[in-house]
Short mmCIF file of C-alpha atoms and ligand atoms in Angstrom, two decimals:
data_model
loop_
_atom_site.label_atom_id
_atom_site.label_comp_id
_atom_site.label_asym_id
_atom_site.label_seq_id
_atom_site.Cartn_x
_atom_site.Cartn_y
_atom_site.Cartn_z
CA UNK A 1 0.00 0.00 0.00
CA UNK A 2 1.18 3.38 -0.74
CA UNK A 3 2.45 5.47 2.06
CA UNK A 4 1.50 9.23 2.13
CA UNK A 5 3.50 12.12 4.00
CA UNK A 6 0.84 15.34 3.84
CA UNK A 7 2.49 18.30 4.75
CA UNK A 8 -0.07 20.55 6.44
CA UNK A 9 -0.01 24.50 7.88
CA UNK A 10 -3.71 24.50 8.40
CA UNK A 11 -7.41 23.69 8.66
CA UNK A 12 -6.48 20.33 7.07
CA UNK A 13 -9.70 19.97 4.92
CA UNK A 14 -8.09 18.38 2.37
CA UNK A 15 -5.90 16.13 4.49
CA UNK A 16 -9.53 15.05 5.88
CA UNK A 17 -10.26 14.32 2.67
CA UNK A 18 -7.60 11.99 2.08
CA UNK A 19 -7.83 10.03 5.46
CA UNK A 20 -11.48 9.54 4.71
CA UNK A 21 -10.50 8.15 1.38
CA UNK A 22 -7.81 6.27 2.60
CA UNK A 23 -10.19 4.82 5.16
CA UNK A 24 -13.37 4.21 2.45
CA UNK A 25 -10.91 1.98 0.69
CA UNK A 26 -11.12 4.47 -2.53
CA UNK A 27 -7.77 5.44 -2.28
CA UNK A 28 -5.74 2.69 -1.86
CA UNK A 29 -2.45 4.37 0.24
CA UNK A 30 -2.29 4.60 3.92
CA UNK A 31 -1.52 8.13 5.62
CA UNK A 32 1.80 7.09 7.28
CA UNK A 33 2.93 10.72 8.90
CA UNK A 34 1.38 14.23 9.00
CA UNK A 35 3.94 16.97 9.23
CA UNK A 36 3.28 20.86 10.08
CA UNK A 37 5.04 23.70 10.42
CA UNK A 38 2.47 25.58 12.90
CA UNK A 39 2.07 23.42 16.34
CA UNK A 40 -1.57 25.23 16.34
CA UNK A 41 -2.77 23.88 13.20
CA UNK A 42 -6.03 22.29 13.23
CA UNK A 43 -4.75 19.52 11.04
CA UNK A 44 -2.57 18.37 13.72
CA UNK A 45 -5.86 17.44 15.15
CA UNK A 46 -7.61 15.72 12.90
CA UNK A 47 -4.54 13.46 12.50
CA UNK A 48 -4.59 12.56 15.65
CA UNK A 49 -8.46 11.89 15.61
CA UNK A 50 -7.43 9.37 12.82
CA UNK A 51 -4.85 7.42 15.18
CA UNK A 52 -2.10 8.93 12.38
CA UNK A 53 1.71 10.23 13.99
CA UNK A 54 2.28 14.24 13.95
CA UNK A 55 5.01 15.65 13.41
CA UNK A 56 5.89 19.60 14.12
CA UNK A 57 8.22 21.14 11.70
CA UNK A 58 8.92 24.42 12.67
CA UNK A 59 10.61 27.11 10.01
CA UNK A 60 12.45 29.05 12.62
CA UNK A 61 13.92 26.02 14.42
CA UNK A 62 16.16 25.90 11.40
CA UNK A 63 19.37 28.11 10.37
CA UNK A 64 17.97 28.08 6.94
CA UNK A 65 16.22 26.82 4.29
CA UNK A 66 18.40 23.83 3.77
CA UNK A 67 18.53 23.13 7.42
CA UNK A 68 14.36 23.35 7.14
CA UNK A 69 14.64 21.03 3.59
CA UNK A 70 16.31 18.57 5.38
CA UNK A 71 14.30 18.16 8.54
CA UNK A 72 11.71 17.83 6.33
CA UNK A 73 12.95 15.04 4.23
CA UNK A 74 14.15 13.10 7.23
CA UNK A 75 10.73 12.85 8.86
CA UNK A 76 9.28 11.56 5.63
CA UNK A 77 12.11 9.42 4.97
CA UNK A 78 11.75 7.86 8.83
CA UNK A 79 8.32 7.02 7.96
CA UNK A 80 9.23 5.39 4.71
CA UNK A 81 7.00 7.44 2.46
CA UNK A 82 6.22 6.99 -1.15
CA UNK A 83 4.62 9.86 -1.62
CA UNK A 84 4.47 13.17 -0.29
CA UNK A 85 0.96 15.65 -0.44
CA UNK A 86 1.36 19.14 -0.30
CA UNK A 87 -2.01 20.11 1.06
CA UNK A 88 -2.11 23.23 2.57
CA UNK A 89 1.76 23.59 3.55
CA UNK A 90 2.25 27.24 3.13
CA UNK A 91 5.80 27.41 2.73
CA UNK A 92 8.76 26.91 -0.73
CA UNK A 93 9.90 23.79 -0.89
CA UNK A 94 13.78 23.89 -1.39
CA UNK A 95 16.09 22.41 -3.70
CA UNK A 96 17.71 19.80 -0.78
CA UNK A 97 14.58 18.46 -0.73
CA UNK A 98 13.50 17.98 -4.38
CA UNK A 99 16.46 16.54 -4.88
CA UNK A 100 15.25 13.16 -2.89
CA UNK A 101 11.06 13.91 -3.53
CA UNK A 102 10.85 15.45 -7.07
CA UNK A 103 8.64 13.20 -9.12
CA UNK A 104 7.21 11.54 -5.64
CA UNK A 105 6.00 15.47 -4.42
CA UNK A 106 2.76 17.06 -5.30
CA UNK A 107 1.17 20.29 -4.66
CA UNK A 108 -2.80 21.80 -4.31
CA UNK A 109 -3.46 25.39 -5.24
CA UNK A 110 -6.72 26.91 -5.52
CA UNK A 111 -6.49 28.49 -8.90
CA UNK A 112 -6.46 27.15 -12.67
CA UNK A 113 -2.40 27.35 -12.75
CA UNK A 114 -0.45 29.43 -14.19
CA UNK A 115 -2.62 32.13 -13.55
CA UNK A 116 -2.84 33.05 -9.88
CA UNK A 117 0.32 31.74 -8.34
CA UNK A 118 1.43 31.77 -4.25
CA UNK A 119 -0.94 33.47 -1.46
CA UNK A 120 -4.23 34.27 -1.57
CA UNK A 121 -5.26 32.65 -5.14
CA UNK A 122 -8.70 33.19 -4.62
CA UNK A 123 -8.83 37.31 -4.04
CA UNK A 124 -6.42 37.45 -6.86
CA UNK A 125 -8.75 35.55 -9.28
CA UNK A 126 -11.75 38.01 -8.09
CA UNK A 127 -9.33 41.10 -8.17
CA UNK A 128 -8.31 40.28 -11.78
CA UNK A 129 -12.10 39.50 -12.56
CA UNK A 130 -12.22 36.32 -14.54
CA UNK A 131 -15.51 34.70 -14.89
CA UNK A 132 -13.82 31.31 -14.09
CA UNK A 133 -11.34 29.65 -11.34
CA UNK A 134 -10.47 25.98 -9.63
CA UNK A 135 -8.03 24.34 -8.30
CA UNK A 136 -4.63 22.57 -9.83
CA UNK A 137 -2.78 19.48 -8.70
CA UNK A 138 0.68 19.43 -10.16
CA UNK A 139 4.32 17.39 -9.10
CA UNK A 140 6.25 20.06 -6.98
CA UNK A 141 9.35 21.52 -9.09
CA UNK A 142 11.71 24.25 -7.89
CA UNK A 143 9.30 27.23 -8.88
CA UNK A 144 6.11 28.61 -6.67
CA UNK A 145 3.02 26.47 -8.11
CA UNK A 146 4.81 25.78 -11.58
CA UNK A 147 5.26 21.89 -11.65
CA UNK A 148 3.64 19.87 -14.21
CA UNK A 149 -0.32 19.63 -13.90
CA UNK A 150 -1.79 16.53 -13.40
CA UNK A 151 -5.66 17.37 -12.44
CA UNK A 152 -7.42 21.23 -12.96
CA UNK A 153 -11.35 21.04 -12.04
CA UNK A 154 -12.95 24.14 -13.31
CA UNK A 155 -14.83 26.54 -10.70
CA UNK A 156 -17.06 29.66 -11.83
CA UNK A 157 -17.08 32.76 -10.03
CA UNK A 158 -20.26 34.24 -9.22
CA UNK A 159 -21.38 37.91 -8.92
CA UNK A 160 -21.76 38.37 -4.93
CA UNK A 161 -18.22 36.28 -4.24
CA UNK A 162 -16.13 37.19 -1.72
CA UNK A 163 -12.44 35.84 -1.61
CA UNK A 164 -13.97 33.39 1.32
CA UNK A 165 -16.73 32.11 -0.67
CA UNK A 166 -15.68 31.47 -3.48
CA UNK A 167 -12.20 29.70 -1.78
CA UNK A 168 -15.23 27.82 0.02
CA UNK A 169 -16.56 26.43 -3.38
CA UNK A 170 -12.90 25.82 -4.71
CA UNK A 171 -12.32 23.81 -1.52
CA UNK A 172 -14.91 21.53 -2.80
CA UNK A 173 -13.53 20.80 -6.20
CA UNK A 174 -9.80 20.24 -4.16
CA UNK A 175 -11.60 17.57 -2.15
CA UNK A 176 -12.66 15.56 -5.54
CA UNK A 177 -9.22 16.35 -7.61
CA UNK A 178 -6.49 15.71 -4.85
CA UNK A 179 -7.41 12.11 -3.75
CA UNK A 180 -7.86 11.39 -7.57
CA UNK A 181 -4.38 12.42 -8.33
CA UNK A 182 -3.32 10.10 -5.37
CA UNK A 183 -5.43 7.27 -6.41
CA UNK A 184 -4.01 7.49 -10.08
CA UNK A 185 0.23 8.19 -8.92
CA UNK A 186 -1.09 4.85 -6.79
CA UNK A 187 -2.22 3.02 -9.46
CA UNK A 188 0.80 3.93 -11.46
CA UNK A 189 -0.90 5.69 -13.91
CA UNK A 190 0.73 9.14 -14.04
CA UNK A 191 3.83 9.13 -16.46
CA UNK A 192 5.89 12.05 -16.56
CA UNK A 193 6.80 14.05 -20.48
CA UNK A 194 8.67 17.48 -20.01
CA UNK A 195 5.72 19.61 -18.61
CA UNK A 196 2.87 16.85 -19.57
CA UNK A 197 1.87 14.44 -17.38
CA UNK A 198 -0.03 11.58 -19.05
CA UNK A 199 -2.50 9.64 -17.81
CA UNK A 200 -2.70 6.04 -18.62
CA UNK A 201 -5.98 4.19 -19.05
CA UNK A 202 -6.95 2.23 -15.92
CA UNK A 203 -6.39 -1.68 -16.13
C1 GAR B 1 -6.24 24.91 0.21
O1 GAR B 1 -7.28 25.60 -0.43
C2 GAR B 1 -5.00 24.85 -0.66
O2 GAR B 1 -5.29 24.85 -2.01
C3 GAR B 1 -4.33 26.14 -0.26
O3 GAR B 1 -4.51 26.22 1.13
C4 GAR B 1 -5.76 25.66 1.45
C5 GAR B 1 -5.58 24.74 2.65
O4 GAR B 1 -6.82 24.32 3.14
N1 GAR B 1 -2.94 26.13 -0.64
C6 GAR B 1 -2.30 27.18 -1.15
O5 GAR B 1 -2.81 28.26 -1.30
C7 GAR B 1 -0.85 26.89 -1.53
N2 GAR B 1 -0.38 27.89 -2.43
P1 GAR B 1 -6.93 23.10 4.12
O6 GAR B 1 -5.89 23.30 5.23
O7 GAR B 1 -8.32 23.19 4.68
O8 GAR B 1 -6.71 21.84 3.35
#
């Protein structure tokens, strides 16, 4: 069974997500470690509601970003992950730690990628004023939300939005697209081409 790392800053909806998937059998991986970097996330919680190990990663308990990479890595590495789920973990991932995860590293953002890159996707999609927005799943590369996509689910904006409502419906389509990307990487069905990820047909 696959084994899942997701990093978390958070609420942790969309790690709920996945342990309830995990759990319903429709996404066949096991949540082996949840890792944040604020010791007041409500994540933290719901992993230990689901009987799953928590681990705090602080930022500042680190000379630098390397120092920060590597604790990172380590933790996943101790829990012998196959995978590892950005969902929610607000801060750059650095090169020390692509070098062991890239290709086994993926990311959720709440806009159609590229447009709306790094904080606060949502008022940026309303600010700019398009008519439609979602959410992106892509592998984690060196840049800030510009890996290669592997699942976009369309979300239109609506007249009375505010940046929280309309984050609120986007949340929805993350829950759907970000245990399907797991479910296919654990079926073995994403293949990597330059930018393109392909899919392969199940069976
Ligand atoms: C999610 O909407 C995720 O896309 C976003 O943070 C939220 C976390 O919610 N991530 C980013 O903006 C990363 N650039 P959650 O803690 O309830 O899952």
């Amino acid at each position: 069974m696959l084994r899942l790392a997701v990093l978390v800053s958070g609420s942790g909806t969309n790690l709920q997500a996945i342990l309830d998937g995990c759990r319903d059998g429709q996404i066949p991986a096991q949540v082996v470690v949840v890792i944040s970097d604020r010791t007041r996330a409500l994540a933290l919680e719901r992993a230990r509601q689901a009987g799953v190990s928590a681990v705090v990663v602080r930022r500042r308990d680190h000379a630098d970003q390397q120092g920060f990479d590597q604790a990172l890595s380590k933790a996943c590495a101790a829990a012998g992950v196959d995978l590892v789920v950005y969902a929610g973990f607000m801060r750059v991932v650095g090169s020390h730690f692509l070098e062991h995860w890239q290709g086994r590293c993926i990311n959720v953002h709440p806009s159609l990628l590229p447009a709306f890159p790094g904080l606060d996707a949502p008022a940026q999609a309303l600010a700019y004023g398009v008519r439609i927005t979602g959410c992106t799943v892509h592998f984690m590369d060196a840049g800030v939300d510009t890996g290669p996509i592997i699942l976009q689910e369309a979300v239109p904006v609506e007249a009375d939005d505010t940046p929280e409502r309309l984050h609120e419906r986007i949340q929805h389509a993350e829950w759907r697209i970000l245990p399907e990307a797991i479910r296919l990487f654990a079926a073995g069905r994403l293949r990597l081409e330059g930018r393109r990820v392909q899919i392969a047909n199940e069976g």
